[in-house]
Amino acid sequence: MTAIAIVYHSGYGHTQRQAEAVAEGVNAVPGAKALLVPVAEAEANEAALNAADAIIFGAPTYMGSVSAPFKTFMDWSSKAWFGQAWKDKLAAGFTNSASQSGDKFNTLVQLATYAAQHGMLWVSLGLLPGNNNSKGSPDDLNRLGGFLGALAQSNADEGPDKGPSRSDLATARHLGQRVAEQAKLRGTLKQAA
Ligand SMILES: Cc1cc2nc3c(=O)[nH]c(=O)nc-3n(C[C@H](O)[C@H](O)[C@H](O)COP(=O)(O)O)c2cc1C
Protein backbone atom coordinates (compact mmCIF):
# COMPACT_ATOMS: atom_id res chain seq x y z
CA MET A 1 0.00 0.00 0.00
CA THR A 2 1.27 3.45 -0.92
CA ALA A 3 0.39 5.85 1.92
CA ILE A 4 -0.07 9.52 1.09
CA ALA A 5 -0.71 11.95 3.94
CA ILE A 6 -2.44 15.25 3.21
CA VAL A 7 -1.75 17.76 5.96
CA TYR A 8 -3.88 20.86 5.69
CA HIS A 9 -5.45 23.80 7.45
CA SER A 10 -8.76 25.38 6.54
CA GLY A 11 -10.27 28.19 8.58
CA TYR A 12 -13.66 28.26 6.83
CA GLY A 13 -13.87 25.01 4.87
CA HIS A 14 -12.78 26.05 1.36
CA THR A 15 -9.27 24.63 1.53
CA GLN A 16 -10.72 21.53 3.15
CA ARG A 17 -12.71 20.89 -0.03
CA GLN A 18 -9.49 21.25 -2.01
CA ALA A 19 -7.77 18.81 0.38
CA GLU A 20 -10.63 16.32 -0.08
CA ALA A 21 -10.24 16.61 -3.86
CA VAL A 22 -6.50 15.89 -3.52
CA ALA A 23 -7.45 12.80 -1.47
CA GLU A 24 -9.88 11.67 -4.19
CA GLY A 25 -7.05 11.86 -6.71
CA VAL A 26 -4.79 9.78 -4.45
CA ASN A 27 -7.49 7.17 -3.89
CA ALA A 28 -8.10 6.89 -7.64
CA VAL A 29 -4.70 5.19 -7.95
CA PRO A 30 -5.01 1.44 -7.23
CA GLY A 31 -2.88 0.53 -4.20
CA ALA A 32 -2.67 4.10 -2.91
CA LYS A 33 -4.49 5.41 0.13
CA ALA A 34 -4.93 8.99 1.31
CA LEU A 35 -4.84 10.02 4.95
CA LEU A 36 -6.38 13.46 5.52
CA VAL A 37 -4.75 15.14 8.51
CA PRO A 38 -6.02 18.56 9.66
CA VAL A 39 -3.07 20.40 11.23
CA ALA A 40 -4.80 20.28 14.63
CA GLU A 41 -4.48 16.48 14.49
CA ALA A 42 -0.88 16.33 13.24
CA GLU A 43 0.57 15.41 16.62
CA ALA A 44 -1.88 12.52 17.01
CA ASN A 45 -0.87 11.32 13.55
CA GLU A 46 2.90 11.73 14.00
CA ALA A 47 3.67 8.04 13.45
CA ALA A 48 1.51 7.93 10.31
CA LEU A 49 3.25 11.03 8.92
CA ASN A 50 6.66 9.50 9.56
CA ALA A 51 5.55 6.28 7.85
CA ALA A 52 3.93 7.93 4.79
CA ASP A 53 5.47 7.60 1.34
CA ALA A 54 4.54 11.19 0.54
CA ILE A 55 3.12 14.21 2.34
CA ILE A 56 1.05 16.79 0.49
CA PHE A 57 0.80 20.15 2.27
CA GLY A 58 -2.16 22.50 1.91
CA ALA A 59 -3.02 25.87 3.42
CA PRO A 60 -5.24 28.80 2.60
CA THR A 61 -3.35 31.94 1.63
CA TYR A 62 -3.79 34.42 4.46
CA MET A 63 -1.99 37.76 4.24
CA GLY A 64 0.05 36.48 1.30
CA SER A 65 1.43 33.40 3.02
CA VAL A 66 0.37 30.18 4.76
CA SER A 67 -2.21 30.61 7.51
CA ALA A 68 -0.96 30.90 11.10
CA PRO A 69 -2.22 27.43 12.17
CA PHE A 70 -0.35 25.89 9.24
CA LYS A 71 2.81 27.75 10.27
CA THR A 72 2.36 26.36 13.78
CA PHE A 73 2.36 22.88 12.22
CA MET A 74 5.50 23.75 10.26
CA ASP A 75 7.30 24.79 13.42
CA TRP A 76 6.02 21.73 15.31
CA SER A 77 7.57 19.53 12.60
CA SER A 78 11.06 20.76 13.49
CA LYS A 79 11.22 17.63 15.65
CA ALA A 80 10.95 15.51 12.49
CA TRP A 81 13.43 17.88 10.83
CA PHE A 82 16.04 17.28 13.56
CA GLY A 83 16.04 13.56 12.80
CA GLN A 84 15.37 14.15 9.05
CA ALA A 85 12.44 11.76 9.48
CA TRP A 86 10.80 12.92 6.23
CA LYS A 87 13.99 12.96 4.12
CA ASP A 88 13.48 11.56 0.59
CA LYS A 89 9.70 11.38 0.90
CA LEU A 90 7.78 12.97 -1.94
CA ALA A 91 6.14 16.32 -1.18
CA ALA A 92 3.68 18.59 -3.00
CA GLY A 93 1.47 21.53 -2.15
CA PHE A 94 -1.79 23.33 -2.75
CA THR A 95 -3.39 26.58 -1.70
CA ASN A 96 -6.69 28.40 -2.02
CA SER A 97 -7.55 32.06 -1.62
CA ALA A 98 -10.22 34.60 -2.48
CA SER A 99 -8.41 36.58 -5.18
CA GLN A 100 -7.45 35.11 -8.54
CA SER A 101 -3.82 35.66 -7.59
CA GLY A 102 -3.99 36.85 -3.97
CA ASP A 103 -0.25 36.08 -3.76
CA LYS A 104 -0.93 32.34 -3.71
CA PHE A 105 2.41 31.77 -5.43
CA ASN A 106 4.21 32.94 -2.32
CA THR A 107 2.38 30.29 -0.29
CA LEU A 108 3.52 27.54 -2.66
CA VAL A 109 7.09 28.84 -2.55
CA GLN A 110 6.85 28.73 1.23
CA LEU A 111 5.62 25.12 1.11
CA ALA A 112 8.31 24.04 -1.37
CA THR A 113 11.04 25.68 0.74
CA TYR A 114 9.64 23.98 3.82
CA ALA A 115 9.69 20.60 2.06
CA ALA A 116 13.30 21.23 1.00
CA GLN A 117 14.25 21.94 4.62
CA HIS A 118 12.97 18.46 5.38
CA GLY A 119 15.04 17.00 2.52
CA MET A 120 11.85 16.02 0.70
CA LEU A 121 11.45 15.72 -3.08
CA TRP A 122 8.97 18.24 -4.51
CA VAL A 123 6.43 17.08 -7.10
CA SER A 124 5.15 19.88 -9.34
CA LEU A 125 1.60 20.08 -10.72
CA GLY A 126 2.53 18.75 -14.15
CA LEU A 127 -0.21 20.53 -16.12
CA LEU A 128 -0.04 23.16 -18.80
CA PRO A 129 -1.90 26.34 -17.88
CA GLY A 130 -5.56 26.55 -18.86
CA ASN A 131 -7.74 29.58 -19.57
CA ASN A 132 -4.86 31.58 -21.07
CA ASN A 133 -5.86 31.89 -24.72
CA SER A 134 -8.87 32.90 -26.80
CA LYS A 135 -10.27 29.34 -26.72
CA GLY A 136 -9.75 28.99 -22.97
CA SER A 137 -12.42 28.98 -20.29
CA PRO A 138 -12.64 29.14 -16.49
CA ASP A 139 -13.73 25.49 -16.71
CA ASP A 140 -10.24 24.51 -17.88
CA LEU A 141 -8.04 22.33 -15.73
CA ASN A 142 -5.36 24.52 -14.10
CA ARG A 143 -7.38 27.63 -15.02
CA LEU A 144 -5.23 29.72 -12.63
CA GLY A 145 -2.06 28.63 -14.42
CA GLY A 146 0.17 27.33 -11.61
CA PHE A 147 3.17 25.03 -12.00
CA LEU A 148 4.58 24.61 -8.50
CA GLY A 149 1.37 23.16 -7.05
CA ALA A 150 -2.41 23.23 -7.22
CA LEU A 151 -4.15 26.60 -6.99
CA ALA A 152 -7.78 27.27 -6.13
CA GLN A 153 -9.91 30.37 -5.75
CA SER A 154 -13.05 30.76 -3.61
CA ASN A 155 -15.16 33.90 -3.59
CA ALA A 156 -14.84 35.79 -0.31
CA ASP A 157 -18.62 36.10 0.11
CA GLU A 158 -19.51 32.46 -0.59
CA GLY A 159 -19.23 29.35 1.57
CA PRO A 160 -17.40 26.11 0.78
CA ASP A 161 -20.57 24.74 -0.85
CA LYS A 162 -19.87 27.18 -3.71
CA GLY A 163 -16.11 27.31 -3.96
CA PRO A 164 -13.48 26.31 -5.01
CA SER A 165 -14.79 25.84 -8.56
CA ARG A 166 -15.15 22.44 -10.21
CA SER A 167 -12.08 23.11 -12.35
CA ASP A 168 -9.98 23.98 -9.30
CA LEU A 169 -11.14 20.80 -7.55
CA ALA A 170 -10.29 18.78 -10.67
CA THR A 171 -6.85 20.40 -10.65
CA ALA A 172 -6.44 19.37 -7.00
CA ARG A 173 -7.50 15.80 -7.88
CA HIS A 174 -4.87 15.78 -10.59
CA LEU A 175 -2.16 16.72 -8.09
CA GLY A 176 -3.20 13.93 -5.69
CA GLN A 177 -3.21 11.39 -8.49
CA ARG A 178 0.19 12.52 -9.78
CA VAL A 179 1.83 12.26 -6.35
CA ALA A 180 0.25 8.85 -5.71
CA GLU A 181 1.42 7.52 -9.08
CA GLN A 182 4.97 8.74 -8.48
CA ALA A 183 5.04 7.38 -4.92
CA LYS A 184 3.76 4.03 -6.14
CA LEU A 185 6.41 3.92 -8.85
CA ARG A 186 9.14 4.65 -6.31
CA GLY A 187 7.81 1.85 -4.08
CA THR A 188 8.00 -0.59 -6.98
CA LEU A 189 11.56 0.49 -7.79
CA LYS A 190 12.62 0.15 -4.15
CA GLN A 191 11.21 -3.37 -4.03
CA ALA A 192 13.06 -4.31 -7.20
CA ALA A 193 16.40 -2.91 -5.96
C1 LIG B 1 -6.77 36.47 7.81
C2 LIG B 1 -7.09 36.30 6.36
C3 LIG B 1 -6.19 36.71 5.41
C4 LIG B 1 -6.45 36.53 4.04
N1 LIG B 1 -5.52 36.90 3.13
C5 LIG B 1 -5.75 36.65 1.82
C6 LIG B 1 -4.74 36.92 0.86
O1 LIG B 1 -3.63 37.31 1.17
N2 LIG B 1 -5.05 36.72 -0.44
C7 LIG B 1 -6.29 36.30 -0.85
O2 LIG B 1 -6.52 36.17 -2.03
N3 LIG B 1 -7.25 35.97 0.06
C8 LIG B 1 -6.99 36.13 1.38
N4 LIG B 1 -7.92 35.77 2.30
C9 LIG B 1 -9.14 35.06 1.86
C10 LIG B 1 -9.00 33.55 2.04
O3 LIG B 1 -7.82 33.08 1.45
C11 LIG B 1 -10.21 32.85 1.44
O4 LIG B 1 -11.38 33.29 2.08
C12 LIG B 1 -10.08 31.35 1.51
O5 LIG B 1 -11.12 30.75 0.71
C13 LIG B 1 -10.18 30.83 2.92
O6 LIG B 1 -9.96 29.46 2.91
P1 LIG B 1 -10.46 28.55 4.12
O7 LIG B 1 -11.98 28.56 4.06
O8 LIG B 1 -9.92 27.20 3.86
O9 LIG B 1 -9.93 29.18 5.37
C14 LIG B 1 -7.69 35.95 3.65
C15 LIG B 1 -8.60 35.55 4.62
C16 LIG B 1 -8.32 35.71 5.96
C17 LIG B 1 -9.32 35.21 6.99
mmCIF file of N, CA, C and O in Angstrom, residues 2-43:
data_model
loop_
_atom_site.group_PDB
_atom_site.id
_atom_site.type_symbol
_atom_site.label_atom_id
_atom_site.label_comp_id
_atom_site.label_asym_id
_atom_site.label_seq_id
_atom_site.Cartn_x
_atom_site.Cartn_y
_atom_site.Cartn_z
ATOM 1 N N THR A 2 0.566 2.172 -0.863
ATOM 2 C CA THR A 2 1.272 3.454 -0.917
ATOM 3 C C THR A 2 0.483 4.457 -0.076
ATOM 4 O O THR A 2 -0.678 4.738 -0.377
ATOM 5 N N ALA A 3 1.098 4.968 0.975
ATOM 6 C CA ALA A 3 0.395 5.852 1.918
ATOM 7 C C ALA A 3 0.753 7.307 1.626
ATOM 8 O O ALA A 3 1.933 7.676 1.627
ATOM 9 N N ILE A 4 -0.281 8.100 1.375
ATOM 10 C CA ILE A 4 -0.071 9.524 1.086
ATOM 11 C C ILE A 4 -0.818 10.335 2.140
ATOM 12 O O ILE A 4 -2.058 10.279 2.206
ATOM 13 N N ALA A 5 -0.085 11.076 2.943
ATOM 14 C CA ALA A 5 -0.709 11.946 3.940
ATOM 15 C C ALA A 5 -0.958 13.320 3.327
ATOM 16 O O ALA A 5 -0.142 13.819 2.545
ATOM 17 N N ILE A 6 -2.097 13.882 3.666
ATOM 18 C CA ILE A 6 -2.436 15.246 3.207
ATOM 19 C C ILE A 6 -2.641 16.079 4.464
ATOM 20 O O ILE A 6 -3.628 15.900 5.189
ATOM 21 N N VAL A 7 -1.683 16.928 4.760
ATOM 22 C CA VAL A 7 -1.749 17.757 5.965
ATOM 23 C C VAL A 7 -2.215 19.141 5.550
ATOM 24 O O VAL A 7 -1.595 19.767 4.683
ATOM 25 N N TYR A 8 -3.297 19.594 6.152
ATOM 26 C CA TYR A 8 -3.878 20.860 5.687
ATOM 27 C C TYR A 8 -4.493 21.650 6.823
ATOM 28 O O TYR A 8 -4.831 21.106 7.883
ATOM 29 N N HIS A 9 -4.642 22.949 6.563
ATOM 30 C CA HIS A 9 -5.447 23.798 7.446
ATOM 31 C C HIS A 9 -6.537 24.441 6.608
ATOM 32 O O HIS A 9 -6.321 24.741 5.420
ATOM 33 N N SER A 10 -7.669 24.667 7.208
ATOM 34 C CA SER A 10 -8.759 25.380 6.543
ATOM 35 C C SER A 10 -9.575 26.098 7.602
ATOM 36 O O SER A 10 -10.182 25.460 8.465
ATOM 37 N N GLY A 11 -9.546 27.428 7.564
ATOM 38 C CA GLY A 11 -10.272 28.193 8.580
ATOM 39 C C GLY A 11 -11.775 28.141 8.384
ATOM 40 O O GLY A 11 -12.542 28.083 9.348
ATOM 41 N N TYR A 12 -12.219 28.121 7.118
ATOM 42 C CA TYR A 12 -13.655 28.262 6.828
ATOM 43 C C TYR A 12 -14.183 27.191 5.879
ATOM 44 O O TYR A 12 -15.298 27.306 5.377
ATOM 45 N N GLY A 13 -13.383 26.166 5.616
ATOM 46 C CA GLY A 13 -13.867 25.006 4.868
ATOM 47 C C GLY A 13 -13.523 24.959 3.389
ATOM 48 O O GLY A 13 -13.680 23.905 2.763
ATOM 49 N N HIS A 14 -13.058 26.065 2.808
ATOM 50 C CA HIS A 14 -12.781 26.050 1.362
ATOM 51 C C HIS A 14 -11.550 25.194 1.037
ATOM 52 O O HIS A 14 -11.586 24.365 0.122
ATOM 53 N N THR A 15 -10.496 25.399 1.797
ATOM 54 C CA THR A 15 -9.268 24.632 1.533
ATOM 55 C C THR A 15 -9.477 23.162 1.896
ATOM 56 O O THR A 15 -8.848 22.273 1.324
ATOM 57 N N GLN A 16 -10.400 22.926 2.817
ATOM 58 C CA GLN A 16 -10.721 21.529 3.148
ATOM 59 C C GLN A 16 -11.309 20.817 1.926
ATOM 60 O O GLN A 16 -10.979 19.661 1.650
ATOM 61 N N ARG A 17 -12.147 21.508 1.186
ATOM 62 C CA ARG A 17 -12.708 20.887 -0.029
ATOM 63 C C ARG A 17 -11.597 20.589 -1.040
ATOM 64 O O ARG A 17 -11.613 19.556 -1.710
ATOM 65 N N GLN A 18 -10.635 21.484 -1.105
ATOM 66 C CA GLN A 18 -9.494 21.251 -2.010
ATOM 67 C C GLN A 18 -8.698 20.030 -1.524
ATOM 68 O O GLN A 18 -8.303 19.183 -2.328
ATOM 69 N N ALA A 19 -8.505 19.951 -0.189
ATOM 70 C CA ALA A 19 -7.774 18.808 0.385
ATOM 71 C C ALA A 19 -8.512 17.499 0.084
ATOM 72 O O ALA A 19 -7.895 16.477 -0.247
ATOM 73 N N GLU A 20 -9.843 17.532 0.191
ATOM 74 C CA GLU A 20 -10.633 16.325 -0.083
ATOM 75 C C GLU A 20 -10.526 15.913 -1.552
ATOM 76 O O GLU A 20 -10.497 14.724 -1.876
ATOM 77 N N ALA A 21 -10.419 16.920 -2.431
ATOM 78 C CA ALA A 21 -10.243 16.615 -3.857
ATOM 79 C C ALA A 21 -8.865 15.996 -4.108
ATOM 80 O O ALA A 21 -8.731 15.056 -4.904
ATOM 81 N N VAL A 22 -7.840 16.498 -3.411
ATOM 82 C CA VAL A 22 -6.500 15.889 -3.520
ATOM 83 C C VAL A 22 -6.582 14.419 -3.082
ATOM 84 O O VAL A 22 -6.047 13.522 -3.748
ATOM 85 N N ALA A 23 -7.300 14.173 -1.988
ATOM 86 C CA ALA A 23 -7.447 12.799 -1.473
ATOM 87 C C ALA A 23 -8.164 11.903 -2.488
ATOM 88 O O ALA A 23 -7.782 10.737 -2.679
ATOM 89 N N GLU A 24 -9.166 12.443 -3.155
ATOM 90 C CA GLU A 24 -9.875 11.669 -4.192
ATOM 91 C C GLU A 24 -8.904 11.248 -5.283
ATOM 92 O O GLU A 24 -8.947 10.120 -5.773
ATOM 93 N N GLY A 25 -8.039 12.170 -5.666
ATOM 94 C CA GLY A 25 -7.049 11.861 -6.708
ATOM 95 C C GLY A 25 -6.096 10.771 -6.260
ATOM 96 O O GLY A 25 -5.752 9.865 -7.032
ATOM 97 N N VAL A 26 -5.676 10.830 -5.003
ATOM 98 C CA VAL A 26 -4.790 9.784 -4.452
ATOM 99 C C VAL A 26 -5.508 8.444 -4.508
ATOM 100 O O VAL A 26 -4.967 7.425 -4.982
ATOM 101 N N ASN A 27 -6.751 8.435 -4.015
ATOM 102 C CA ASN A 27 -7.486 7.168 -3.890
ATOM 103 C C ASN A 27 -7.903 6.591 -5.244
ATOM 104 O O ASN A 27 -8.313 5.431 -5.320
ATOM 105 N N ALA A 28 -7.788 7.393 -6.298
ATOM 106 C CA ALA A 28 -8.098 6.894 -7.644
ATOM 107 C C ALA A 28 -6.979 5.999 -8.178
ATOM 108 O O ALA A 28 -7.151 5.319 -9.195
ATOM 109 N N VAL A 29 -5.833 6.013 -7.507
ATOM 110 C CA VAL A 29 -4.699 5.186 -7.947
ATOM 111 C C VAL A 29 -4.761 3.851 -7.192
ATOM 112 O O VAL A 29 -4.683 3.840 -5.957
ATOM 113 N N PRO A 30 -4.919 2.741 -7.912
ATOM 114 C CA PRO A 30 -5.007 1.445 -7.227
ATOM 115 C C PRO A 30 -3.767 1.210 -6.354
ATOM 116 O O PRO A 30 -2.644 1.430 -6.792
ATOM 117 N N GLY A 31 -3.999 0.809 -5.107
ATOM 118 C CA GLY A 31 -2.882 0.533 -4.196
ATOM 119 C C GLY A 31 -2.424 1.745 -3.418
ATOM 120 O O GLY A 31 -1.523 1.650 -2.589
ATOM 121 N N ALA A 32 -3.037 2.889 -3.662
ATOM 122 C CA ALA A 32 -2.671 4.102 -2.906
ATOM 123 C C ALA A 32 -3.816 4.496 -1.988
ATOM 124 O O ALA A 32 -4.986 4.323 -2.323
ATOM 125 N N LYS A 33 -3.456 5.008 -0.831
ATOM 126 C CA LYS A 33 -4.486 5.413 0.131
ATOM 127 C C LYS A 33 -4.134 6.766 0.729
ATOM 128 O O LYS A 33 -3.004 7.006 1.148
ATOM 129 N N ALA A 34 -5.131 7.652 0.752
ATOM 130 C CA ALA A 34 -4.930 8.995 1.310
ATOM 131 C C ALA A 34 -5.302 9.025 2.784
ATOM 132 O O ALA A 34 -6.271 8.394 3.207
ATOM 133 N N LEU A 35 -4.517 9.754 3.549
ATOM 134 C CA LEU A 35 -4.844 10.016 4.955
ATOM 135 C C LEU A 35 -4.947 11.527 5.109
ATOM 136 O O LEU A 35 -3.946 12.238 4.988
ATOM 137 N N LEU A 36 -6.170 12.012 5.342
ATOM 138 C CA LEU A 36 -6.381 13.456 5.519
ATOM 139 C C LEU A 36 -6.088 13.828 6.964
ATOM 140 O O LEU A 36 -6.698 13.277 7.891
ATOM 141 N N VAL A 37 -5.164 14.752 7.155
ATOM 142 C CA VAL A 37 -4.754 15.143 8.508
ATOM 143 C C VAL A 37 -4.893 16.664 8.675
ATOM 144 O O VAL A 37 -4.047 17.431 8.191
ATOM 145 N N PRO A 38 -5.970 17.127 9.333
ATOM 146 C CA PRO A 38 -6.021 18.558 9.661
ATOM 147 C C PRO A 38 -4.848 18.894 10.572
ATOM 148 O O PRO A 38 -4.455 18.057 11.413
ATOM 149 N N VAL A 39 -4.282 20.086 10.444
ATOM 150 C CA VAL A 39 -3.074 20.396 11.233
ATOM 151 C C VAL A 39 -3.292 20.214 12.739
ATOM 152 O O VAL A 39 -2.361 19.838 13.451
ATOM 153 N N ALA A 40 -4.519 20.439 13.196
ATOM 154 C CA ALA A 40 -4.799 20.282 14.633
ATOM 155 C C ALA A 40 -4.613 18.837 15.087
ATOM 156 O O ALA A 40 -4.450 18.579 16.283
ATOM 157 N N GLU A 41 -4.629 17.898 14.136
ATOM 158 C CA GLU A 41 -4.483 16.478 14.487
ATOM 159 C C GLU A 41 -3.121 15.914 14.078
ATOM 160 O O GLU A 41 -2.916 14.704 14.078
ATOM 161 N N ALA A 42 -2.189 16.797 13.722
ATOM 162 C CA ALA A 42 -0.883 16.328 13.238
ATOM 163 C C ALA A 42 -0.141 15.537 14.318
ATOM 164 O O ALA A 42 0.435 14.474 14.045
ATOM 165 N N GLU A 43 -0.165 16.071 15.534
ATOM 166 C CA GLU A 43 0.575 15.414 16.618
ATOM 167 C C GLU A 43 0.056 13.992 16.835
ATOM 168 O O GLU A 43 0.834 13.044 16.984
#
